[in-house]
CSV table of C-alpha atoms and ligand atoms in Angstrom, one decimal:
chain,number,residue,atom,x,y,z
W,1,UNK,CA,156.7,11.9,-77.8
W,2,UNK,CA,156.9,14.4,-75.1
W,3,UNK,CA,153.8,15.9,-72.7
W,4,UNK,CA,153.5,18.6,-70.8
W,5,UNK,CA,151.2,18.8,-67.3
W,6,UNK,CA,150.5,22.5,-66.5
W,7,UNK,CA,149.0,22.4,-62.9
W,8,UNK,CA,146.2,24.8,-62.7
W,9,UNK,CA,143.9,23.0,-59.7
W,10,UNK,CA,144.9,24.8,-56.4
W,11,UNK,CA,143.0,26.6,-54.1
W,12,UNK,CA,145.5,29.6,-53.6
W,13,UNK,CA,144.8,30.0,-49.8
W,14,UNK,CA,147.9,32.1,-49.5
W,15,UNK,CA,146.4,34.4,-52.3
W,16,UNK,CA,143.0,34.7,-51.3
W,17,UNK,CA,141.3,32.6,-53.9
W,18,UNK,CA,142.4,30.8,-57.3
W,19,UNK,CA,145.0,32.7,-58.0
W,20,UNK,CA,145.4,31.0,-61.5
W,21,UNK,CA,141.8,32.1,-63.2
W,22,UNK,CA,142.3,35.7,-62.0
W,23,UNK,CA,142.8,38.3,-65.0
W,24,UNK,CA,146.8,39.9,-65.8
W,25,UNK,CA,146.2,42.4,-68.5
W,26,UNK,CA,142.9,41.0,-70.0
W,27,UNK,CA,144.1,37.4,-69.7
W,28,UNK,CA,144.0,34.1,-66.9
W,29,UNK,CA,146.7,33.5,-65.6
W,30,UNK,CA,146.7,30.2,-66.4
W,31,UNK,CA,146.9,30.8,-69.8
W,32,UNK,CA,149.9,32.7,-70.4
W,33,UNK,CA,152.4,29.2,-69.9
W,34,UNK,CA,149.2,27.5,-71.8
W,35,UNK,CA,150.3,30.0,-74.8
W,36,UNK,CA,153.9,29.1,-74.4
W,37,UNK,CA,153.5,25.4,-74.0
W,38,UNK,CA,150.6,25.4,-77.3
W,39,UNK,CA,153.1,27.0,-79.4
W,40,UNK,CA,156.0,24.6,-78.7
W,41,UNK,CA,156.2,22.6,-81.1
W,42,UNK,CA,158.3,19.7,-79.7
W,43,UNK,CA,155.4,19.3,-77.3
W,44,UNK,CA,152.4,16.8,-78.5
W,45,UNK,CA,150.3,16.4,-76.0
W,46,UNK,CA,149.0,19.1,-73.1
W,47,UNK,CA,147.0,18.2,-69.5
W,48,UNK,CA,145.8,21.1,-68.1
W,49,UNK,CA,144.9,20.5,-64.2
W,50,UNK,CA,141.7,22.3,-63.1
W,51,UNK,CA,140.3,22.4,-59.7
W,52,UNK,CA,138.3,18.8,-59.0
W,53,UNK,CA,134.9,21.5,-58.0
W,54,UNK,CA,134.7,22.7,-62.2
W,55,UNK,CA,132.6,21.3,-64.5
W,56,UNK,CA,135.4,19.4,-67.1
W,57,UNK,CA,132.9,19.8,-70.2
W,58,UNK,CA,132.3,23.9,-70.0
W,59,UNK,CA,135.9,24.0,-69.2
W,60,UNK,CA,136.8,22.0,-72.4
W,61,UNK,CA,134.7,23.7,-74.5
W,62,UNK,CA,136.4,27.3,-73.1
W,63,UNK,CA,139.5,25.7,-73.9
W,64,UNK,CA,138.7,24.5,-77.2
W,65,UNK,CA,137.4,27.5,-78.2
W,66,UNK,CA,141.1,29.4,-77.1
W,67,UNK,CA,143.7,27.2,-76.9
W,68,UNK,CA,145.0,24.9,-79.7
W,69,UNK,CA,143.7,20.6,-80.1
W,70,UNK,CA,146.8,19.6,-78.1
W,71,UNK,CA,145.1,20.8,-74.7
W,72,UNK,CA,142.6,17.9,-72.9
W,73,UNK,CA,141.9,19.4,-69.7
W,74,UNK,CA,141.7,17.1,-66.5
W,75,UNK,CA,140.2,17.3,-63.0
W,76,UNK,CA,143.1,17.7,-60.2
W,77,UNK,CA,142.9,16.4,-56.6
W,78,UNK,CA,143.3,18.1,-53.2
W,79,UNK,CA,147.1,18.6,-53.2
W,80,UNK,CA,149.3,18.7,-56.1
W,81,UNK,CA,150.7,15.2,-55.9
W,82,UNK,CA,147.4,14.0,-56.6
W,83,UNK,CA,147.2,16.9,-59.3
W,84,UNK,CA,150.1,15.0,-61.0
W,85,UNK,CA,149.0,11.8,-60.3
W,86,UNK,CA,145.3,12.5,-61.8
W,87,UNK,CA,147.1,13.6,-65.0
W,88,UNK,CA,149.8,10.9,-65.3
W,89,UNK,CA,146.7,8.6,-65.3
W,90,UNK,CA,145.6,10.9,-68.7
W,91,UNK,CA,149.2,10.6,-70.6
W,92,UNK,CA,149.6,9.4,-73.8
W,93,UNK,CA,151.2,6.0,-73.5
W,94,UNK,CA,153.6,6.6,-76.1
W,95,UNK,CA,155.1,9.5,-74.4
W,96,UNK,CA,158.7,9.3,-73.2
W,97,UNK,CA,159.2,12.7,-71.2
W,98,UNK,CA,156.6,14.7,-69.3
W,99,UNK,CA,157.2,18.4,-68.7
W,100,UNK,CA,155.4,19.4,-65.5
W,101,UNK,CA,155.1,23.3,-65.2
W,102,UNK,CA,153.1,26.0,-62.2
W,103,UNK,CA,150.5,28.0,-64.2
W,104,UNK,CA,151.3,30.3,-60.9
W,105,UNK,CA,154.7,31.2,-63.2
W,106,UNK,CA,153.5,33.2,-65.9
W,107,UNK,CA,157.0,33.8,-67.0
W,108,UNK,CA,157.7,30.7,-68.9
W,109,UNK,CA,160.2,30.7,-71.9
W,110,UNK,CA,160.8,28.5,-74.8
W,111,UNK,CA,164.3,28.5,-74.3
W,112,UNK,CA,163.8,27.0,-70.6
W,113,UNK,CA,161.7,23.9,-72.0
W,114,UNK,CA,164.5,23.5,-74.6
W,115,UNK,CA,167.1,23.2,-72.2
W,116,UNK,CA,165.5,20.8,-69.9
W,117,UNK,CA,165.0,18.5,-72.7
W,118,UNK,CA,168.5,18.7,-74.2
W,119,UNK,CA,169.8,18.3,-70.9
W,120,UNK,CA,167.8,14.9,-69.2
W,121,UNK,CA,169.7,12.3,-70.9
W,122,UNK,CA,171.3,11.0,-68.2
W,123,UNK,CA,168.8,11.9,-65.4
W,124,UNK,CA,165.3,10.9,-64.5
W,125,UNK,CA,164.4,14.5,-64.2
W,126,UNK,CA,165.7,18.1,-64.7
W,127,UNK,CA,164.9,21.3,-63.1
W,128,UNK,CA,165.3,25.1,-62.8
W,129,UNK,CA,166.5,26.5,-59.9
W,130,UNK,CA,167.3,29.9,-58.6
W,131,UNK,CA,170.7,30.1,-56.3
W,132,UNK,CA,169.8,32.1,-53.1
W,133,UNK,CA,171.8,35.1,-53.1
W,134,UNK,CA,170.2,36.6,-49.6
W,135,UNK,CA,171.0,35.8,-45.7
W,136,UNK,CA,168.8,33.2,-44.7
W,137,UNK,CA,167.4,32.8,-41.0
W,138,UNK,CA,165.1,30.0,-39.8
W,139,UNK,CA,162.5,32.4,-37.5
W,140,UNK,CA,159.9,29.7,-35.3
W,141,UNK,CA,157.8,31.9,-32.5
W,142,UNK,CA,159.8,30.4,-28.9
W,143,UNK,CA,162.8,29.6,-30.5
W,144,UNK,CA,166.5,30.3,-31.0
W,145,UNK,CA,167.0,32.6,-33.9
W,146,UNK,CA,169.3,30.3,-36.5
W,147,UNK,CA,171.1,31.2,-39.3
W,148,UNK,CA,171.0,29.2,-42.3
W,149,UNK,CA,173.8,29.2,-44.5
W,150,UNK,CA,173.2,30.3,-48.0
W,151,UNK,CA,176.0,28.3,-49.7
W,152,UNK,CA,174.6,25.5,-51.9
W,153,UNK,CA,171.2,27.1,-51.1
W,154,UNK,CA,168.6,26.8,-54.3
W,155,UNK,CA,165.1,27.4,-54.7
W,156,UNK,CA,163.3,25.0,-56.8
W,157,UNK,CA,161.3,26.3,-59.7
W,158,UNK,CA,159.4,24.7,-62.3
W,159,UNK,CA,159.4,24.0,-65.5
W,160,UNK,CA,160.6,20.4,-64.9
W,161,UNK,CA,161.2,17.6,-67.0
W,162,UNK,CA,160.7,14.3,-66.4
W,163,UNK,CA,161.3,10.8,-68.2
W,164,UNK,CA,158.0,9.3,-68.2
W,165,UNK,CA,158.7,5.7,-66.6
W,166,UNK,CA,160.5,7.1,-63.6
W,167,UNK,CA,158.0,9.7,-62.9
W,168,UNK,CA,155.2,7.3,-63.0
W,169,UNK,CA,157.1,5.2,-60.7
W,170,UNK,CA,157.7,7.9,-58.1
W,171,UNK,CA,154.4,9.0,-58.0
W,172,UNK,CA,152.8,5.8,-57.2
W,173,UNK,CA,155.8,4.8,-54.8
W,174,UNK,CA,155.5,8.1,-52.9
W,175,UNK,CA,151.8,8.0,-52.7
W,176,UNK,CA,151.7,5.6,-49.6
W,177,UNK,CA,154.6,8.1,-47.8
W,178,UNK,CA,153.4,10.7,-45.5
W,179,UNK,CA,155.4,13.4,-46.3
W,180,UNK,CA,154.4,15.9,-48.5
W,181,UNK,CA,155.9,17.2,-51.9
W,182,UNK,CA,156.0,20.3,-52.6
W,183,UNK,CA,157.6,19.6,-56.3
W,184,UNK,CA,158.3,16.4,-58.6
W,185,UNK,CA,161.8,16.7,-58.3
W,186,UNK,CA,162.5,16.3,-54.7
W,187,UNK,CA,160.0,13.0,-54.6
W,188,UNK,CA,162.4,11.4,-56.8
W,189,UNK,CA,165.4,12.7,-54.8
W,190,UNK,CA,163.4,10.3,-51.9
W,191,UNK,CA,163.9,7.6,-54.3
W,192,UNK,CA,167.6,8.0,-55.1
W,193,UNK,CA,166.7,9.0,-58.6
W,194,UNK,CA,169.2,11.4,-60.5
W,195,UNK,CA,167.9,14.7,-61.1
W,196,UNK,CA,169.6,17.7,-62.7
W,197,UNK,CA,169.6,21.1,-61.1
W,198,UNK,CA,169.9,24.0,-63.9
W,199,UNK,CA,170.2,27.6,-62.6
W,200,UNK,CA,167.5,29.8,-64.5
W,201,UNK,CA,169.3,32.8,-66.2
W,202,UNK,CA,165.7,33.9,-66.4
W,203,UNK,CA,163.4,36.1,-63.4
W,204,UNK,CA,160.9,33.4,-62.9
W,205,UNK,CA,158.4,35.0,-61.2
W,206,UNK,CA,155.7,33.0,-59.1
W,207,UNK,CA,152.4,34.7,-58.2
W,208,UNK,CA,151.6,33.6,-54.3
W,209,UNK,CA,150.4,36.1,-52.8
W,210,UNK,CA,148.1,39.2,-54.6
W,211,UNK,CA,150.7,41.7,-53.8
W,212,UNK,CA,152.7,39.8,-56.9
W,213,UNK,CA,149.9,40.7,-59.1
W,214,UNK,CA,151.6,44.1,-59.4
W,215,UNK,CA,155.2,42.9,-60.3
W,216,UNK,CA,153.5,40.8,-62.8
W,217,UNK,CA,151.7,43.4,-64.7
W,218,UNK,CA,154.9,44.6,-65.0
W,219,UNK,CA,155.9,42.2,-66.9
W,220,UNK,CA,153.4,40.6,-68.8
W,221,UNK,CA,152.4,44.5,-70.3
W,222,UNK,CA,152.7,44.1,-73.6
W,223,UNK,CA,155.7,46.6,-75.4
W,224,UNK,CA,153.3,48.3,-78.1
W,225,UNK,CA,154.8,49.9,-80.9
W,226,UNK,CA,153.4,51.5,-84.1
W,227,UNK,CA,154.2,52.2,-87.8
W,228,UNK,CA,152.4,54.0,-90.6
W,229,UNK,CA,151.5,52.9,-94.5
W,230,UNK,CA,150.4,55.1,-97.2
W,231,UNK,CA,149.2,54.7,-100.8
W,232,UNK,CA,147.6,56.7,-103.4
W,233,UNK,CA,146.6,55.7,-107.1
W,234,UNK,CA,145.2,57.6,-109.5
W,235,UNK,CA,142.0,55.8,-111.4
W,236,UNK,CA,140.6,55.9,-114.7
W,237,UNK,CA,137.3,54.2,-116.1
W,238,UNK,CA,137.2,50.5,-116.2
W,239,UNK,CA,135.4,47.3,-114.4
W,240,UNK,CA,136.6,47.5,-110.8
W,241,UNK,CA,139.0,47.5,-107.9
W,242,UNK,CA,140.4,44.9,-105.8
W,243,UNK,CA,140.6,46.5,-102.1
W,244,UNK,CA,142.0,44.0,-99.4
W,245,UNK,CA,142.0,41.2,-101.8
W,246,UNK,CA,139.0,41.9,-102.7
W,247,UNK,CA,137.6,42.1,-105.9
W,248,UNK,CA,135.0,45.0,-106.1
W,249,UNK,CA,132.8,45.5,-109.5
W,250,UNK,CA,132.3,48.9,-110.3
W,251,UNK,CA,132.6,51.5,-113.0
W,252,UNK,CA,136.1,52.5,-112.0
W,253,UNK,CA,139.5,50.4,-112.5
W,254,UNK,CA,142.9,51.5,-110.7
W,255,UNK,CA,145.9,52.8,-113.0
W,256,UNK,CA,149.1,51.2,-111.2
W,257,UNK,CA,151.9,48.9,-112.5
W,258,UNK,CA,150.7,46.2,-109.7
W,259,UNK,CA,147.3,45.0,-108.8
W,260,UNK,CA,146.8,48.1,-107.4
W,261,UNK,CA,145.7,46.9,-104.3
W,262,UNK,CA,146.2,50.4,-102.4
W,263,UNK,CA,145.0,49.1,-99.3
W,264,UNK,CA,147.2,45.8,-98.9
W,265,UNK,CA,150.3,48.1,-100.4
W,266,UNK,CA,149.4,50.0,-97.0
W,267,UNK,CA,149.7,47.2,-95.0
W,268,UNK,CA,152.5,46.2,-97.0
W,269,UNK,CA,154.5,49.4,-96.4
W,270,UNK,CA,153.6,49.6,-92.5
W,271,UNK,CA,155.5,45.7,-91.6
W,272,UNK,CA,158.2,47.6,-94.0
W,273,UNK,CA,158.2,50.5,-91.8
W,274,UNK,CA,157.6,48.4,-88.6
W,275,UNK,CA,161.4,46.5,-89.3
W,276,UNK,CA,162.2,50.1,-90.3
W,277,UNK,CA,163.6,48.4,-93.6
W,278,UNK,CA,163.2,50.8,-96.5
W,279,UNK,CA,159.3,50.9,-98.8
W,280,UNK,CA,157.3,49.3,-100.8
W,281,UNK,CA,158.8,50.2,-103.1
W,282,UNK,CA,162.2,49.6,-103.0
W,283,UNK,CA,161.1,46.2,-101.9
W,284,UNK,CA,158.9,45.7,-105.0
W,285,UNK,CA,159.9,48.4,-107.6
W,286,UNK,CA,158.2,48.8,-111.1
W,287,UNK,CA,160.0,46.7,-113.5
W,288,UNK,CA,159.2,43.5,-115.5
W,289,UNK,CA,158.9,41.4,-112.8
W,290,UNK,CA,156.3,42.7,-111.4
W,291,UNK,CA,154.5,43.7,-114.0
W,292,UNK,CA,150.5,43.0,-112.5
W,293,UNK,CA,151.8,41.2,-109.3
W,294,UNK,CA,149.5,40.3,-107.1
W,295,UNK,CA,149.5,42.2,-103.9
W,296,UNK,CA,148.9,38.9,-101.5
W,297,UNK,CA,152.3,37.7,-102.8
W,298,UNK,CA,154.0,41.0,-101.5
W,299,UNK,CA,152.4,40.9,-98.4
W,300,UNK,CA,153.6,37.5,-98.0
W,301,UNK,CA,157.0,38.3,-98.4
W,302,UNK,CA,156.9,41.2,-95.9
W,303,UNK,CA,154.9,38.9,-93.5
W,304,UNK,CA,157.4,36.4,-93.4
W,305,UNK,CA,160.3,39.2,-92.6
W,306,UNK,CA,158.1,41.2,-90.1
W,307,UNK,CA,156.8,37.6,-88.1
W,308,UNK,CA,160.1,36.7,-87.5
W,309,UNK,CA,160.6,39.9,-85.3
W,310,UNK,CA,157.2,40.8,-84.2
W,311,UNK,CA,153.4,39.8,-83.8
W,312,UNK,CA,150.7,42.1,-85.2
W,313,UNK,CA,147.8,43.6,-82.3
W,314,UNK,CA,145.6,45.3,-84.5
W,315,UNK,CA,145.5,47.2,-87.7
W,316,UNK,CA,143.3,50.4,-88.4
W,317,UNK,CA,142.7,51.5,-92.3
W,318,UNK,CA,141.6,54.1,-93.4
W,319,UNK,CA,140.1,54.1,-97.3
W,320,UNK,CA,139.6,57.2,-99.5
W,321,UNK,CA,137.5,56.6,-102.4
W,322,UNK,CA,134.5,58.5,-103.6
W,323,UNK,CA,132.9,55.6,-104.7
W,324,UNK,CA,131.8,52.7,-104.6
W,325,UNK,CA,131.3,52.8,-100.8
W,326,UNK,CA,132.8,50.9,-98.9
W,327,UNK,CA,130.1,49.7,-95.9
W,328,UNK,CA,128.5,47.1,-97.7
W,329,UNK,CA,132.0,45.3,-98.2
W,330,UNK,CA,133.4,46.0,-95.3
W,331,UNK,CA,132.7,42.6,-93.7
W,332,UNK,CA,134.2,41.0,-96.4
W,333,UNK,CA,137.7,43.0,-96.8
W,334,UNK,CA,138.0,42.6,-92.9
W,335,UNK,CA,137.5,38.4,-93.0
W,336,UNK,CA,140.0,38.7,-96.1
W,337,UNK,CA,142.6,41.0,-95.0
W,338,UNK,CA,142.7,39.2,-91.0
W,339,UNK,CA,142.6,35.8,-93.1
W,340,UNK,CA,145.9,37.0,-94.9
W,341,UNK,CA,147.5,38.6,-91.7
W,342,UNK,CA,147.1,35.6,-89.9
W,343,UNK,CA,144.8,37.4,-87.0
W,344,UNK,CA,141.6,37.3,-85.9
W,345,UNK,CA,138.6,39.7,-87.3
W,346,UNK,CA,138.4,41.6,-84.1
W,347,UNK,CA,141.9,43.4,-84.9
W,348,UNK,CA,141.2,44.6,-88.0
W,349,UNK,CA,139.5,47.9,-88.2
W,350,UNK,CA,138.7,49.2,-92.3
W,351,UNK,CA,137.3,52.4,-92.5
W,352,UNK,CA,136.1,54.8,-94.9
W,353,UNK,CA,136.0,58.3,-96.6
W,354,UNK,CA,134.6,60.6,-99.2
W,355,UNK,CA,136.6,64.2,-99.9
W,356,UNK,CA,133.4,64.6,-102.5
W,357,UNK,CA,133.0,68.7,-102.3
W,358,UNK,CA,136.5,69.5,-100.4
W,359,UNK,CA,137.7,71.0,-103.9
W,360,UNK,CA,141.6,71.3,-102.2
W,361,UNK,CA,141.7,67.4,-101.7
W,362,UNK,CA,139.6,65.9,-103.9
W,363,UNK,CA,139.8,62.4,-104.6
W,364,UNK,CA,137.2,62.3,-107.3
W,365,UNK,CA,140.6,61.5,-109.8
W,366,UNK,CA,142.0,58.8,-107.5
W,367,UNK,CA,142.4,56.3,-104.0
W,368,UNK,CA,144.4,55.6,-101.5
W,369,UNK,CA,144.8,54.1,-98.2
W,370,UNK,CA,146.4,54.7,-95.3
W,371,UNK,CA,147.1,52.4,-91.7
W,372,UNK,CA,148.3,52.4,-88.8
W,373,UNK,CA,149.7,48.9,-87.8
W,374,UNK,CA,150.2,48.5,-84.0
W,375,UNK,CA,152.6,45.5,-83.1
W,376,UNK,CA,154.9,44.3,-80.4
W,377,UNK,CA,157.4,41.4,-79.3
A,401,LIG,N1,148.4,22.9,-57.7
A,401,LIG,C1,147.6,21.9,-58.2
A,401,LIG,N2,146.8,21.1,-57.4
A,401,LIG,C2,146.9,21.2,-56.1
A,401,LIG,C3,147.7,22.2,-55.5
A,401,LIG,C4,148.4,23.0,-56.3
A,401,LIG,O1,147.5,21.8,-59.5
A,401,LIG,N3,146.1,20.4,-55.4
A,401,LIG,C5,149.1,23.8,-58.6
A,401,LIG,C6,148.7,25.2,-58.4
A,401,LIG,O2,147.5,25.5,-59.1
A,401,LIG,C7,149.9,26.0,-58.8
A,401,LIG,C8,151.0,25.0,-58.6
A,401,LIG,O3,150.5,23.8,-58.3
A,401,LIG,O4,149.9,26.3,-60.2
A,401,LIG,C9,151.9,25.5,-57.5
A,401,LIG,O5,151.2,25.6,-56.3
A,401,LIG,P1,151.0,26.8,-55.3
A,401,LIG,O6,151.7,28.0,-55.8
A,401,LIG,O7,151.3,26.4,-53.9
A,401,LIG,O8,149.5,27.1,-55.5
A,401,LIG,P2,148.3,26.9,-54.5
A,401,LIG,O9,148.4,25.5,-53.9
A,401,LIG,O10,147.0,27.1,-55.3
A,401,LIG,O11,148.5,28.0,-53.5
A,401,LIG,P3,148.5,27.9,-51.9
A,401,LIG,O12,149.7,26.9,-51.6
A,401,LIG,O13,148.8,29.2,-51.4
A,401,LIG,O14,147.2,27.3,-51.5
A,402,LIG,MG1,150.2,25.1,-52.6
């Protein structure tokens, strides 16, 4: 079983405050490894270190509200060794490496995590480092200006990786030592224990001071992109329409070879557009097959494709359709087509309107939808 620690309990005296809660485009800090760590599979179990000054319970609640069941959050201590040691106390005793990780690096990557894990074997613990490509000097006010030199020179980054036994062993060995540690690794160094230094290909940026705040809305901004879906039917008496997955009684039925679900083929034809891979219906064109398909199943198939690639932000419809209107199942299309998306209600915008008396575009012999899908890395 592996666990991760992400350490969220400092002070942040050289920021000015706790660096970790403040907001980087809409979100804490603190949560943007929490993302990374929640959606790693390979990882079971996550302690998240808070400040020993927060209440534990409205902080659990917050995080079990946001963040997925794997996160138990845990009440740090003054300096980060006792941060560690407050959550080593909390691990799962079946676990048999322990990822320790700064939520003061917002950059974290899966690919980092992976290779720490693949890479331990042999070691008690593994780390990312960052060679140190500039001149060094040691400056102290009253003394000789030195020059350090920069060959074998590292800085020591996290995420780290740790086997379980001989990080619980170092941290209760090192606790009756004076000196303090400013990371895992280099405690186990004091103990002769083997640890492996892996140079991050990766910019691993570390927020200290609020002047990083800047470099890291850089690179936290999210790349938006967009893409557009149309689809018109024409309609003909009958029982009703389905519109999102929805099925709608009314005195009207759509004429199409499908489901006629104008709105999901839409939706369908913007992920197309998004991977710029051809339409609808190229994907899904009108033979045997899919005689009556359900629309859900073609979305699925584009979902699949376009999740690979891409996440979905939000998604604006609008419906054309004379009648039946639309507001009183709005609600309902929204829950359904954010249910089938796989996002939440809140990025989902469905919209209606009427051409009833524009004679040039009247609608009052068919419906359509169109959307504009707005999605990123
Ligand atoms: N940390 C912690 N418990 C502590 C001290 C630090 O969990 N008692 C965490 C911080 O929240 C941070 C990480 O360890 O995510 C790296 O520490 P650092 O960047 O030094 O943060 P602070 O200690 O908060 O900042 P400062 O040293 O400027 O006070
Ligand atoms: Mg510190």
């Amino acid at each position: 079983m592996i666990s991760a620690i992400l350490l969220a309990a400092g002070t942040g005296e050289r920021f000015g405050g706790e660096k970790q809660f403040v907001e980087i485009q809409n979100k804490p800090l603190f949560s943007y490894s929490l993302d990374v760590l929640s959606d790693f599979e390979k990882i079971e179990e996550i302690l998240l270190v808070i400040p020993p000054n927060k209440n534990l319970n409205v902080f659990q609640d917050k995080v079990f509200k946001n963040f997925s069941q794997k996160v138990q959050v845990v009440l740090g201590g003054k300096t980060r060794a006792q941060s560690v040691a407050k959550a080593i106390e909390m691990l799962n005793p079946r676990t048999k490496l322990v990822l320790i990780h700064d939520s003061a690096r917002p950059l974290l990557k899966d690919s980092q995590l992976n290779c720490l894990i693949d890479s331990i074997q042999s070691y008690d613990g593994a780390t990312m480092v960052r060679p140190i490509y500039d001149t060094v000097k040691r400056i102290n006010p009253g003394q000789p200006i030195s020059l350090v030199k920069r060959e074998g020179l590292y800085a020591v980054e996290t995420p780290q990786v740790f086997k379980s036994e001989s990080l619980k062993k170092t941290m209760s060995a090192t606790k009756k030592f004076d000196e303090i540690f400013t990371d895992e690794t280099s405690a186990l160094e004091r103990l002769d224990m083997k640890v492996l230094h892996i140079p991050n290909k990766d910019f691993n940026l570390k927020i200290t001071t609020k002047d990083d705040i800047a470099i890291a809305e850089q690179f936290l901004q999210k790349q938006l992109q967009y893409s557009i879906g149309l689809d018109y039917h024409s309609i003909e008496p009958g029982e009703g329409v389905r519109i999102g997955g929805v099925d709608i009684s009314c005195e009207i039925q759509t004429k199409a070879h499908s489901d006629g679900d104008v709105l999901l083929h839409a939706i369908i034809d913007a992920l197309f557009g998004a991977l710029s891979n051809k339409d609808i219906g190229e994907h899904f064109p009108s033979n045997k097959n899919n005689k009556n398909i359900d629309s859900k199943k073609m979305l699925e198939k584009a979902l699949k494709q376009f999740k690979e690639s891409y996440n979905i932000y939000f998604i604006d419809a609008t419906i054309t359709l004379n009648s039946p209107k639309i507001s009183q199942y709005r609600g309902e299309i929204i829950t359904n087509v954010a249910k089938l998306l796989g996002i939440s209600k809140n990025n989902v915008s469905i919209k209606a309107i009427t051409r009833n008396g524009l004679n040039f575009i009247d609608f009052k012999e068919g419906w359509g939808a169109e959307v504009i899908l707005t999605f990123g890395k």
